[in-house]
Short mmCIF file of C-alpha atoms in Angstrom, two decimals:
data_model
loop_
_atom_site.label_atom_id
_atom_site.label_comp_id
_atom_site.label_asym_id
_atom_site.label_seq_id
_atom_site.Cartn_x
_atom_site.Cartn_y
_atom_site.Cartn_z
CA MET A 297 0.00 0.00 0.00
CA SER A 298 1.23 3.52 -0.81
CA PRO A 299 2.22 5.87 2.06
CA PRO A 300 -0.81 7.43 3.79
CA LEU A 301 -2.07 10.85 2.78
CA LEU A 302 -2.81 11.68 6.43
CA SER A 303 -1.05 9.93 9.30
CA ILE A 304 -2.07 10.30 12.96
CA LYS A 305 0.14 8.60 15.57
CA ASP A 306 -0.53 8.61 19.33
CA LEU A 307 -2.22 12.02 19.17
CA THR A 308 -3.30 13.47 22.54
CA VAL A 309 -5.12 16.78 22.91
CA SER A 310 -5.48 18.05 26.47
CA LEU A 311 -8.51 19.78 27.96
CA PRO A 312 -8.35 22.67 30.44
CA ALA A 313 -8.25 21.83 34.15
CA GLY A 314 -11.60 21.22 35.81
CA MET A 315 -13.25 19.44 32.87
CA ASP A 316 -14.94 16.02 33.10
CA ARG A 317 -11.81 14.37 31.72
CA SER A 318 -8.19 15.41 31.17
CA HIS A 319 -8.12 14.96 27.40
CA ALA A 320 -10.27 15.63 24.35
CA VAL A 321 -8.49 12.83 22.46
CA ASN A 322 -6.02 10.38 23.98
CA LYS A 323 -3.29 8.52 22.08
CA ILE A 324 -5.29 7.93 18.92
CA SER A 325 -3.72 6.53 15.75
CA PHE A 326 -5.14 5.99 12.25
CA ASP A 327 -4.31 6.79 8.62
CA VAL A 328 -6.23 8.12 5.64
CA HIS A 329 -5.00 7.07 2.19
CA SER A 330 -5.73 8.63 -1.16
CA ASP A 331 -8.87 7.39 -2.88
CA GLU A 332 -10.57 6.11 0.30
CA VAL A 333 -13.25 7.27 2.75
CA VAL A 334 -12.48 6.81 6.43
CA CYS A 335 -15.50 7.37 8.66
CA VAL A 336 -14.78 8.55 12.20
CA VAL A 337 -17.86 7.58 14.22
CA GLY A 338 -18.94 8.44 17.75
CA GLU A 339 -21.45 10.31 19.86
CA SER A 340 -21.20 13.96 20.91
CA GLY A 341 -18.16 14.42 23.12
CA SER A 342 -16.26 11.49 21.65
CA GLY A 343 -13.53 13.80 20.31
CA LYS A 344 -14.07 13.21 16.60
CA SER A 345 -14.48 16.91 15.71
CA VAL A 346 -11.40 17.78 17.79
CA VAL A 347 -9.39 15.46 15.53
CA ALA A 348 -10.62 17.36 12.47
CA GLN A 349 -9.86 20.74 14.05
CA THR A 350 -6.35 19.58 14.96
CA VAL A 351 -5.63 18.41 11.42
CA MET A 352 -6.89 21.70 9.96
CA GLY A 353 -5.03 23.85 12.49
CA LEU A 354 -8.31 25.22 13.84
CA LEU A 355 -8.03 23.92 17.40
CA PRO A 356 -9.56 26.32 19.98
CA SER A 357 -7.01 28.17 22.10
CA ALA A 358 -8.23 26.43 25.28
CA LEU A 359 -7.09 23.05 23.88
CA ARG A 360 -3.50 22.03 23.21
CA VAL A 361 -1.73 19.12 21.59
CA SER A 362 0.33 17.51 24.34
CA SER A 363 1.85 14.62 22.36
CA GLY A 364 1.77 12.68 19.12
CA VAL A 365 2.64 12.95 15.44
CA LEU A 366 0.38 14.43 12.76
CA SER A 367 1.53 14.59 9.15
CA CYS A 368 0.04 15.15 5.69
CA LYS A 369 2.12 13.73 2.82
CA GLY A 370 5.23 13.97 4.98
CA THR A 371 4.59 17.51 6.22
CA ASP A 372 4.59 17.78 10.03
CA LEU A 373 1.33 19.62 10.70
CA LEU A 374 2.03 20.14 14.39
CA GLY A 375 5.25 22.06 13.65
CA LEU A 376 3.64 24.58 11.27
CA SER A 377 3.13 28.25 12.06
CA GLU A 378 -0.35 29.72 11.62
CA SER A 379 0.60 31.29 8.28
CA GLU A 380 2.08 28.01 7.03
CA HIS A 381 -1.02 26.09 8.12
CA ARG A 382 -3.24 28.67 6.46
CA ALA A 383 -1.38 28.16 3.18
CA LEU A 384 -2.19 24.43 3.29
CA ARG A 385 -5.90 24.96 3.98
CA GLY A 386 -7.74 24.90 0.69
CA THR A 387 -4.75 23.71 -1.32
CA ARG A 388 -3.65 20.41 0.21
CA MET A 389 -6.53 19.94 2.66
CA ALA A 390 -10.04 21.37 3.02
CA MET A 391 -13.03 21.01 5.32
CA ILE A 392 -16.81 20.87 4.95
CA PHE A 393 -18.43 22.19 8.12
CA GLN A 394 -21.58 20.87 9.77
CA GLU A 395 -23.76 23.98 9.62
CA PRO A 396 -23.57 25.57 6.14
CA LEU A 397 -25.42 28.76 7.06
CA SER A 398 -22.93 29.68 9.79
CA ALA A 399 -20.01 28.67 7.54
CA LEU A 400 -21.03 31.17 4.84
CA ASN A 401 -20.75 34.96 4.97
CA PRO A 402 -24.31 36.34 4.81
CA VAL A 403 -23.26 39.63 3.16
CA MET A 404 -21.26 38.08 0.32
CA THR A 405 -22.73 36.40 -2.74
CA VAL A 406 -22.15 32.72 -3.34
CA GLY A 407 -19.82 33.40 -6.27
CA GLU A 408 -17.71 35.92 -4.42
CA GLN A 409 -17.19 33.54 -1.51
CA ILE A 410 -15.91 30.83 -3.83
CA ALA A 411 -13.79 33.32 -5.77
CA GLU A 412 -12.26 34.54 -2.50
CA VAL A 413 -10.49 31.18 -2.14
CA PHE A 414 -8.71 31.66 -5.47
CA ARG A 415 -7.77 35.26 -4.68
CA TYR A 416 -6.46 34.47 -1.20
CA HIS A 417 -4.12 31.77 -2.49
CA GLY A 418 -2.92 33.87 -5.44
CA ARG A 419 -4.81 31.85 -8.06
CA SER A 420 -6.92 34.72 -9.40
CA THR A 421 -7.16 34.84 -13.22
CA ALA A 422 -8.94 36.86 -15.85
CA ASP A 423 -11.54 34.12 -16.31
CA LEU A 424 -12.13 33.68 -12.56
CA ARG A 425 -15.89 34.14 -12.82
CA SER A 426 -16.18 31.38 -15.43
CA ARG A 427 -14.05 29.06 -13.27
CA VAL A 428 -16.34 29.69 -10.30
CA VAL A 429 -19.44 29.11 -12.42
CA GLU A 430 -17.96 25.78 -13.57
CA LEU A 431 -17.35 24.82 -9.94
CA ILE A 432 -20.93 25.71 -8.99
CA ALA A 433 -22.16 23.48 -11.79
CA ALA A 434 -19.76 20.69 -10.74
CA VAL A 435 -21.46 20.37 -7.31
CA GLY A 436 -24.87 19.96 -8.96
CA LEU A 437 -26.38 23.40 -8.37
CA PRO A 438 -28.88 24.71 -10.93
CA THR A 439 -28.46 27.97 -12.93
CA PRO A 440 -24.80 28.55 -11.95
CA GLU A 441 -24.60 32.00 -13.58
CA GLN A 442 -27.58 33.20 -11.56
CA LEU A 443 -26.36 31.59 -8.33
CA TYR A 444 -23.03 33.42 -8.60
CA ASP A 445 -24.84 36.64 -7.62
CA THR A 446 -27.19 35.04 -5.06
CA TYR A 447 -26.85 35.46 -1.29
CA PRO A 448 -26.79 32.36 0.99
CA PHE A 449 -30.08 33.11 2.76
CA ARG A 450 -31.94 32.62 -0.52
CA LEU A 451 -30.76 29.01 -0.83
CA SER A 452 -32.10 25.85 0.79
CA GLY A 453 -30.04 23.93 3.35
CA GLY A 454 -28.93 21.38 0.78
CA GLN A 455 -27.95 24.09 -1.72
CA ARG A 456 -25.93 25.94 0.94
CA GLN A 457 -24.11 22.72 1.78
CA ARG A 458 -23.24 22.29 -1.89
CA VAL A 459 -21.79 25.82 -1.89
CA VAL A 460 -19.62 24.90 1.13
CA ILE A 461 -18.47 21.80 -0.78
CA ALA A 462 -17.62 23.97 -3.81
CA ILE A 463 -15.51 26.26 -1.59
CA ALA A 464 -13.70 23.24 -0.13
CA LEU A 465 -12.99 21.76 -3.58
CA ALA A 466 -12.03 25.03 -5.30
CA LEU A 467 -8.27 24.36 -5.32
CA GLU A 468 -8.59 20.59 -5.70
CA PRO A 469 -7.26 19.49 -2.28
CA GLU A 470 -5.93 15.99 -1.78
CA LEU A 471 -7.56 15.57 1.66
CA LEU A 472 -11.19 16.43 2.36
CA ILE A 473 -12.54 16.48 5.92
CA ALA A 474 -16.35 16.39 6.20
CA ASP A 475 -17.58 17.16 9.73
CA GLU A 476 -21.19 15.93 10.07
CA PRO A 477 -22.08 17.50 6.69
CA THR A 478 -25.58 15.97 6.47
CA THR A 479 -26.83 16.01 10.08
CA ALA A 480 -29.28 18.90 9.68
CA LEU A 481 -30.61 17.81 6.26
CA ASP A 482 -33.68 15.81 5.35
CA VAL A 483 -33.19 12.29 3.99
CA THR A 484 -33.50 13.11 0.29
CA THR A 485 -31.09 16.06 0.51
CA GLN A 486 -28.76 13.97 2.71
CA ALA A 487 -28.71 11.23 0.09
CA GLN A 488 -27.86 13.78 -2.62
CA ILE A 489 -24.97 15.24 -0.60
CA LEU A 490 -23.59 11.79 0.24
CA ARG A 491 -23.79 10.81 -3.42
CA LEU A 492 -22.05 14.03 -4.44
CA ILE A 493 -19.18 13.55 -1.96
CA ALA A 494 -18.72 9.94 -3.06
CA GLU A 495 -18.68 10.90 -6.76
CA LEU A 496 -16.22 13.77 -6.23
CA GLN A 497 -13.99 11.57 -4.09
CA LYS A 498 -13.81 8.91 -6.80
CA THR A 499 -13.28 11.29 -9.73
CA ARG A 500 -10.64 13.38 -7.92
CA LYS A 501 -8.97 10.45 -6.10
CA MET A 502 -9.17 12.33 -2.79
CA GLY A 503 -8.75 10.95 0.67
CA VAL A 504 -11.84 11.71 2.78
CA MET A 505 -12.18 11.76 6.55
CA PHE A 506 -15.93 11.70 7.12
CA ILE A 507 -17.13 12.48 10.67
CA THR A 508 -20.59 11.29 11.72
CA HIS A 509 -22.61 9.74 14.56
CA ASP A 510 -24.93 7.81 12.22
CA PHE A 511 -23.98 4.27 11.24
CA GLY A 512 -26.67 4.42 8.56
CA VAL A 513 -24.57 7.06 6.77
CA VAL A 514 -21.42 5.05 7.46
CA ALA A 515 -22.89 1.97 5.75
CA ASP A 516 -23.44 3.98 2.56
CA ILE A 517 -20.08 5.74 2.24
CA ALA A 518 -17.25 4.19 4.30
CA ASP A 519 -14.27 2.15 3.13
CA ARG A 520 -12.84 2.00 6.66
CA ILE A 521 -14.32 2.89 10.07
CA VAL A 522 -12.76 4.40 13.20
CA VAL A 523 -15.02 4.27 16.28
CA MET A 524 -14.32 6.82 19.04
CA ARG A 525 -15.61 7.07 22.60
CA HIS A 526 -14.54 9.52 25.33
CA GLY A 527 -11.59 10.66 23.24
CA GLU A 528 -10.22 7.19 22.53
CA ILE A 529 -10.44 4.78 19.60
CA VAL A 530 -12.26 1.64 20.71
CA GLU A 531 -12.36 -0.11 17.34
CA GLN A 532 -11.26 0.34 13.74
CA GLY A 533 -11.22 -1.76 10.61
CA SER A 534 -12.75 -2.20 7.17
CA ALA A 535 -16.36 -1.11 6.82
CA SER A 536 -17.59 -4.64 6.14
CA ASP A 537 -15.78 -6.07 9.18
CA VAL A 538 -16.95 -3.42 11.65
CA LEU A 539 -20.53 -3.37 10.39
CA ARG A 540 -21.01 -7.12 10.19
CA ALA A 541 -18.90 -8.28 13.13
CA PRO A 542 -18.29 -5.44 15.60
CA ASN A 543 -16.01 -6.38 18.49
CA HIS A 544 -16.44 -3.60 21.03
CA PRO A 545 -19.68 -3.28 23.07
CA TYR A 546 -19.84 0.46 22.28
CA THR A 547 -19.73 -0.21 18.54
CA LYS A 548 -22.48 -2.79 18.94
CA LYS A 549 -24.55 -0.27 20.91
CA LEU A 550 -24.21 2.39 18.19
CA ILE A 551 -25.18 -0.08 15.47
CA GLU A 552 -28.15 -1.33 17.48
CA SER A 553 -29.29 2.29 17.98
CA VAL A 554 -29.78 2.84 14.23
CA PRO A 555 -33.57 3.02 13.82
CA THR A 556 -35.09 0.30 11.68
CA PHE A 557 -38.46 0.03 9.98
CA ARG A 558 -40.83 -1.71 12.35
CA ARG A 559 -42.05 -5.08 11.10
CA THR A 560 -45.15 -5.40 13.29
CA GLU A 561 -48.47 -3.60 13.07
CA MET A 562 -49.49 -1.43 16.00
CA ALA A 563 -52.83 -2.01 17.63
CA GLN A 564 -55.66 0.06 16.20
CA VAL A 565 -56.74 2.93 18.43
CA GLU A 566 -60.48 3.21 18.90
CA ALA A 567 -61.25 6.33 20.93
CA GLU A 568 -62.62 9.83 20.62
CA THR A 569 -60.98 12.23 18.20
CA MET A 570 -58.52 14.62 19.89
CA LEU A 571 -57.43 16.57 16.81
CA GLU A 572 -59.37 17.10 13.62
CA VAL A 573 -57.89 19.20 10.82
CA ARG A 574 -59.99 19.90 7.75
CA SER A 575 -59.01 21.75 4.55
CA LEU A 576 -56.17 23.66 6.25
CA GLN A 577 -54.67 26.45 4.16
CA LYS A 578 -51.61 28.64 4.72
CA SER A 579 -49.71 30.87 2.28
CA TYR A 580 -46.78 33.24 2.61
CA ARG A 581 -46.15 36.37 0.57
CA THR A 582 -42.66 37.64 -0.09
CA THR A 583 -41.21 40.51 -2.15
CA GLY A 584 -37.69 41.02 -3.40
CA GLY A 585 -37.76 44.83 -3.15
CA PHE A 586 -39.35 47.82 -4.86
CA PHE A 587 -39.00 46.41 -8.37
CA ALA A 588 -39.57 42.72 -7.69
CA PRO A 589 -43.05 41.25 -8.03
CA GLU A 590 -44.83 39.82 -5.02
CA ARG A 591 -44.39 36.07 -4.66
CA LYS A 592 -47.02 33.88 -3.04
CA VAL A 593 -45.98 30.49 -1.65
CA HIS A 594 -48.70 27.96 -0.81
CA ALA A 595 -47.07 26.28 2.20
CA VAL A 596 -50.16 24.23 3.12
CA LYS A 597 -52.89 23.35 0.63
CA ASP A 598 -56.14 21.69 1.67
CA VAL A 599 -54.61 19.43 4.34
CA SER A 600 -56.97 17.16 6.31
CA PHE A 601 -56.30 14.52 8.96
CA SER A 602 -57.41 13.42 12.42
CA ILE A 603 -55.79 11.92 15.54
CA ARG A 604 -57.60 9.86 18.16
CA ARG A 605 -56.87 9.82 21.88
CA GLY A 606 -53.71 7.82 22.59
CA GLU A 607 -52.70 7.75 18.91
CA THR A 608 -49.55 9.10 17.25
CA LEU A 609 -49.71 10.39 13.67
CA GLY A 610 -46.42 10.97 11.89
CA LEU A 611 -46.29 13.94 9.52
CA VAL A 612 -43.43 13.00 7.19
CA GLY A 613 -41.74 14.88 4.39
CA GLY A 614 -38.63 16.71 3.22
CA SER A 615 -37.68 20.30 3.93
CA GLY A 616 -40.22 22.70 2.45
CA SER A 617 -43.01 20.12 2.37
CA GLY A 618 -45.15 22.18 4.78
CA LYS A 619 -45.16 19.80 7.74
CA SER A 620 -43.76 22.30 10.28
CA THR A 621 -46.21 24.94 9.06
CA VAL A 622 -49.05 22.52 9.77
CA SER A 623 -47.74 21.89 13.29
CA ARG A 624 -47.45 25.61 14.02
CA CYS A 625 -50.96 26.22 12.76
CA VAL A 626 -52.32 23.46 15.00
CA VAL A 627 -50.71 24.99 18.09
CA ARG A 628 -51.63 28.48 16.81
CA LEU A 629 -48.10 29.87 16.74
CA ILE A 630 -49.12 31.10 13.29
CA ASP A 631 -52.62 31.83 11.99
CA PRO A 632 -54.06 29.63 9.22
CA ASP A 633 -55.60 31.30 6.17
CA GLY A 634 -58.49 28.88 6.06
CA GLY A 635 -59.85 25.54 7.17
CA SER A 636 -60.83 24.06 10.50
CA ILE A 637 -58.74 22.94 13.52
CA LYS A 638 -60.60 21.20 16.35
CA VAL A 639 -58.86 20.10 19.55
CA ALA A 640 -61.00 17.86 21.79
CA GLY A 641 -64.01 19.03 19.78
CA GLN A 642 -63.29 22.74 20.24
CA GLU A 643 -62.73 24.88 17.16
CA ILE A 644 -59.53 26.91 17.64
CA SER A 645 -58.61 28.04 14.13
CA ARG A 646 -60.31 31.42 14.47
CA LEU A 647 -59.72 32.16 18.16
CA ALA A 648 -58.01 35.46 19.03
CA PRO A 649 -54.78 35.27 21.10
CA ARG A 650 -56.64 36.15 24.31
CA GLN A 651 -59.25 33.48 23.59
CA MET A 652 -56.48 30.92 23.00
CA ARG A 653 -55.09 31.21 26.54
CA PRO A 654 -57.64 28.86 28.16
CA VAL A 655 -57.02 26.37 25.35
CA ARG A 656 -53.24 26.28 25.81
CA ASN A 657 -53.54 23.52 28.38
CA LEU A 658 -55.04 21.25 25.70
CA VAL A 659 -52.19 21.37 23.18
CA GLN A 660 -48.44 21.91 23.72
CA ILE A 661 -45.38 21.70 21.48
CA ILE A 662 -41.90 20.16 21.76
CA PHE A 663 -39.45 22.08 19.56
CA GLN A 664 -36.68 20.76 17.33
CA ASP A 665 -33.72 22.53 18.92
CA PRO A 666 -33.80 21.97 22.69
CA PHE A 667 -31.10 24.55 23.40
CA ALA A 668 -32.60 27.37 21.32
CA SER A 669 -36.04 26.79 22.87
CA LEU A 670 -34.76 27.26 26.45
CA ASN A 671 -33.92 30.66 27.94
CA PRO A 672 -30.19 30.41 28.79
CA ARG A 673 -30.55 32.91 31.68
CA HIS A 674 -33.31 31.01 33.49
CA LYS A 675 -32.93 27.94 35.66
CA ILE A 676 -34.80 24.98 34.25
CA GLY A 677 -37.17 24.90 37.22
CA ASP A 678 -38.35 28.38 36.20
CA VAL A 679 -38.49 27.33 32.52
CA ILE A 680 -40.71 24.33 33.26
CA GLY A 681 -42.85 26.22 35.76
CA SER A 682 -43.42 29.36 33.67
CA GLY A 683 -46.66 28.03 32.17
CA LEU A 684 -47.94 27.00 35.58
CA LEU A 685 -47.14 30.45 36.97
CA ALA A 686 -48.99 32.10 34.08
CA ALA A 687 -51.96 29.81 34.81
CA GLY A 688 -52.09 31.13 38.39
CA MET A 689 -50.73 28.15 40.32
CA PRO A 690 -49.17 29.05 43.72
CA ARG A 691 -45.35 28.94 43.79
CA GLU A 692 -45.11 26.18 46.41
CA GLU A 693 -47.34 23.96 44.26
CA ILE A 694 -45.25 24.83 41.20
CA THR A 695 -42.07 23.64 42.94
CA ALA A 696 -43.65 20.29 43.78
CA ARG A 697 -45.10 19.95 40.28
CA VAL A 698 -41.73 20.70 38.64
CA SER A 699 -40.07 18.04 40.79
CA ARG A 700 -42.65 15.46 39.69
CA LEU A 701 -42.23 16.44 36.03
CA LEU A 702 -38.45 16.12 36.18
CA THR A 703 -38.81 12.67 37.72
CA LEU A 704 -41.34 11.73 35.05
CA VAL A 705 -38.88 12.50 32.24
CA GLY A 706 -35.98 10.72 33.94
CA LEU A 707 -34.17 13.67 35.53
CA ALA A 708 -33.41 14.30 39.20
CA PRO A 709 -35.56 16.96 40.99
CA HIS A 710 -32.46 18.83 42.25
CA MET A 711 -31.57 19.62 38.61
CA ALA A 712 -34.27 22.32 38.71
CA GLU A 713 -31.56 24.67 40.05
CA ARG A 714 -29.31 24.26 37.00
CA PHE A 715 -29.11 26.33 33.81
CA PRO A 716 -29.66 24.89 30.29
CA HIS A 717 -25.95 24.97 29.35
CA GLU A 718 -25.22 22.49 32.15
CA PHE A 719 -27.15 19.71 30.36
CA SER A 720 -26.49 17.48 27.36
CA GLY A 721 -28.64 17.70 24.23
CA GLY A 722 -30.72 14.69 25.23
CA GLN A 723 -31.25 16.07 28.73
CA ARG A 724 -32.31 19.45 27.32
CA GLN A 725 -34.88 17.70 25.15
CA ARG A 726 -36.22 15.93 28.24
CA ILE A 727 -36.56 19.36 29.84
CA GLY A 728 -38.52 20.51 26.79
CA ILE A 729 -40.81 17.50 27.16
CA ALA A 730 -41.32 18.25 30.88
CA ARG A 731 -42.24 21.85 30.03
CA ALA A 732 -44.73 20.66 27.41
CA LEU A 733 -46.36 18.32 29.94
CA ALA A 734 -46.62 20.90 32.72
CA LEU A 735 -50.22 21.90 31.93
CA ASP A 736 -51.47 18.31 31.43
CA PRO A 737 -52.13 18.65 27.68
CA LYS A 738 -54.29 16.22 25.74
CA LEU A 739 -52.30 16.69 22.53
CA LEU A 740 -48.53 16.97 22.03
CA ILE A 741 -47.01 18.44 18.86
CA ALA A 742 -43.46 17.06 18.50
CA ASP A 743 -41.67 19.07 15.78
CA GLU A 744 -38.53 17.14 14.77
CA PRO A 745 -37.77 16.46 18.47
CA VAL A 746 -34.82 14.10 17.88
CA SER A 747 -33.26 15.28 14.61
CA ALA A 748 -30.41 17.11 16.37
CA LEU A 749 -29.52 14.20 18.67
CA ASP A 750 -27.10 11.27 18.45
CA VAL A 751 -28.74 8.01 17.41
CA SER A 752 -28.41 6.42 20.87
CA VAL A 753 -29.92 9.52 22.52
CA GLN A 754 -32.64 9.53 19.84
CA ALA A 755 -33.62 6.04 20.92
CA GLN A 756 -33.84 7.12 24.57
CA VAL A 757 -36.04 10.14 23.80
CA LEU A 758 -38.31 8.10 21.51
CA ASP A 759 -38.71 5.46 24.22
CA LEU A 760 -39.56 8.20 26.72
CA LEU A 761 -42.17 9.74 24.43
CA GLY A 762 -43.75 6.33 23.84
CA GLU A 763 -43.87 5.59 27.56
CA LEU A 764 -45.41 8.99 28.37
CA ARG A 765 -47.99 8.60 25.61
CA ASP A 766 -49.09 5.24 26.95
CA LYS A 767 -48.97 6.26 30.60
CA LEU A 768 -50.78 9.62 30.22
CA GLY A 769 -53.08 8.74 27.33
CA LEU A 770 -51.59 11.47 25.14
CA SER A 771 -52.23 12.01 21.46
CA MET A 772 -49.26 13.11 19.35
CA LEU A 773 -48.62 14.79 16.04
CA PHE A 774 -45.02 13.74 15.36
CA VAL A 775 -43.30 15.83 12.67
CA THR A 776 -40.16 14.35 11.13
CA HIS A 777 -38.19 13.96 7.91
CA ASP A 778 -36.69 10.65 9.11
CA LEU A 779 -38.85 7.69 8.14
CA ARG A 780 -36.85 5.41 10.44
CA VAL A 781 -37.79 7.56 13.43
CA ALA A 782 -41.44 7.75 12.36
CA SER A 783 -41.56 3.97 12.17
CA GLN A 784 -40.49 3.66 15.81
CA ILE A 785 -43.29 5.68 17.39
CA CYS A 786 -46.11 6.41 14.93
CA ASP A 787 -49.32 4.40 14.56
CA ARG A 788 -50.13 6.09 11.26
CA VAL A 789 -48.23 8.37 8.88
CA ALA A 790 -49.23 11.14 6.49
CA VAL A 791 -46.64 11.93 3.81
CA MET A 792 -46.44 15.59 2.72
CA GLN A 793 -45.03 17.05 -0.48
CA HIS A 794 -45.33 20.66 -1.67
CA GLY A 795 -47.89 21.48 1.02
CA GLU A 796 -50.19 18.54 0.32
CA ILE A 797 -50.70 15.10 1.86
CA VAL A 798 -49.90 12.62 -0.92
CA GLU A 799 -50.27 9.37 1.02
CA THR A 800 -51.60 8.25 4.38
CA GLY A 801 -52.13 4.95 6.17
CA SER A 802 -50.79 2.71 8.90
CA THR A 803 -47.04 3.03 9.40
CA ARG A 804 -46.33 -0.56 8.42
CA ASP A 805 -48.48 -0.48 5.28
CA VAL A 806 -47.10 2.82 3.99
CA PHE A 807 -43.46 1.90 4.54
CA ALA A 808 -43.77 -1.73 3.42
CA ASP A 809 -45.81 -0.99 0.31
CA PRO A 810 -45.63 2.75 -0.57
CA GLN A 811 -48.08 3.77 -3.27
CA HIS A 812 -46.94 7.31 -4.11
CA PRO A 813 -43.67 7.96 -6.01
CA TYR A 814 -42.61 10.59 -3.45
CA THR A 815 -43.01 8.13 -0.57
CA ARG A 816 -40.92 5.62 -2.49
CA SER A 817 -38.23 8.27 -3.06
CA LEU A 818 -38.11 9.04 0.69
CA ILE A 819 -37.66 5.36 1.54
CA GLU A 820 -35.03 4.96 -1.18
CA ALA A 821 -33.07 7.89 0.33
CA VAL A 822 -32.87 6.42 3.87
CA PRO A 823 -29.14 5.98 4.69
CA GLY A 824 -27.91 2.44 5.20
CA LYS A 825 -31.31 0.94 4.44
CA ARG A 826 -29.96 -2.12 2.63
CA PHE A 827 -27.70 -2.99 5.52
CA PHE A 828 -29.91 -2.05 8.48
CA MET A 829 -33.50 -1.81 7.35
CA PRO A 830 -35.19 -4.51 5.30
CA LEU A 831 -38.86 -3.60 5.18
CA ALA A 832 -41.60 -5.78 6.53
CA GLY A 833 -42.06 -8.76 4.27
CA GLN A 834 -38.52 -8.56 2.87
CA ALA A 835 -35.63 -10.85 3.69
#
């Protein structure tokens, strides 16, 4: 085998004093060769992103490399000055970051941000615009000439990620580091990005270090796998060996946490209707300025469905399908343009904000981002109890109620005195669930409640939601783009595309025998499905 493109030997990166452990990564060793994809897998806090930052010379000042060897094609990366490291970034090595919107400059056009890479490294030429346009086309973006002058906020998440990939590939680096590049994307967009990275890697013969927590993604793209836990490598080997015969218990746990399509039918729920939505309509109007015509977007078009007591309906679709708009209309965070919304038989679609207050105890929402939905300056006891205080409950009763709610969601009552930043992502989502349950709602709206979580934490939160539903007799509208997740908890699913429901039925029937082409495309896009997820009735 030829010498490795990237070589990491006994690398240790120390954490500041007072942290949970002394090191971010501890004596890790692995190589990345040209023309291969090495997936570094682990949960949040495993140290995988620290490895990427160390390679790129982007390690935060609070962390320091205390020992080890790190080289790229014979160049000692740890001995480089900042200016020398900067010269390598973009030319020999490049990185795709997890969140494309924060990685792009909002006040620069897409084309100028790509062109900036050429200018910075002294590669500017007279035909620079045409070179950038070619690069935009190479990553599969439509109308490259038009996109050159477009700002990032006008693009979808998948399009922005393609722009970040174009920036990374501008100077044809030999090593590409992709740090969770598909985590925030829906399954169809995720599949497109994975396909694009794989195609570019093959055509350009690059070495790729792909960082992820999802073994479903790993099964689709990896040549070799490195599994990290608490800053250490617990297992590594070829993709086929690790996936089919994992040795370490942690690797087995991660693989077992990958959601699979449920094979069994859930029991039919026969009870009164808790939510009835009929002919729901919602449109948005946007303008591009004084000279641009008004644009009307039909986010929700004639959507109808119902949920019985104790039942969970999954609202499934890609980004822009309208599913989150439906959920926000149901909880009246936004006003529908037309149609009917009945909760426990009460029409709420036309209630004024003041009239909605008595109804708030009937329906509550769990948000997608648990950190953004919690006030960072308030203790979680105050966060959970705020609704109870607004409802007029005495403070001493609120304290007791908050303690019971924390226990209910698997947290200790004394944690009420902590602030949101002191909790993990999964714990923060449990806090969001406790807050939603504070007023004893009959209906829970769960808007992508696990999409930002590691797969093992996803499984814990889904189990918790299922237990609470059964114990409290809750009805749920579960909004997700991940069909694997929907299969775990939903009795029925409604598939949305372009603001309309295109298919509905029991979870097992829809996923085992999809009738609509869009549903089939969503199932086809599920990562790792051939390895992890044979559908019901298949071998």
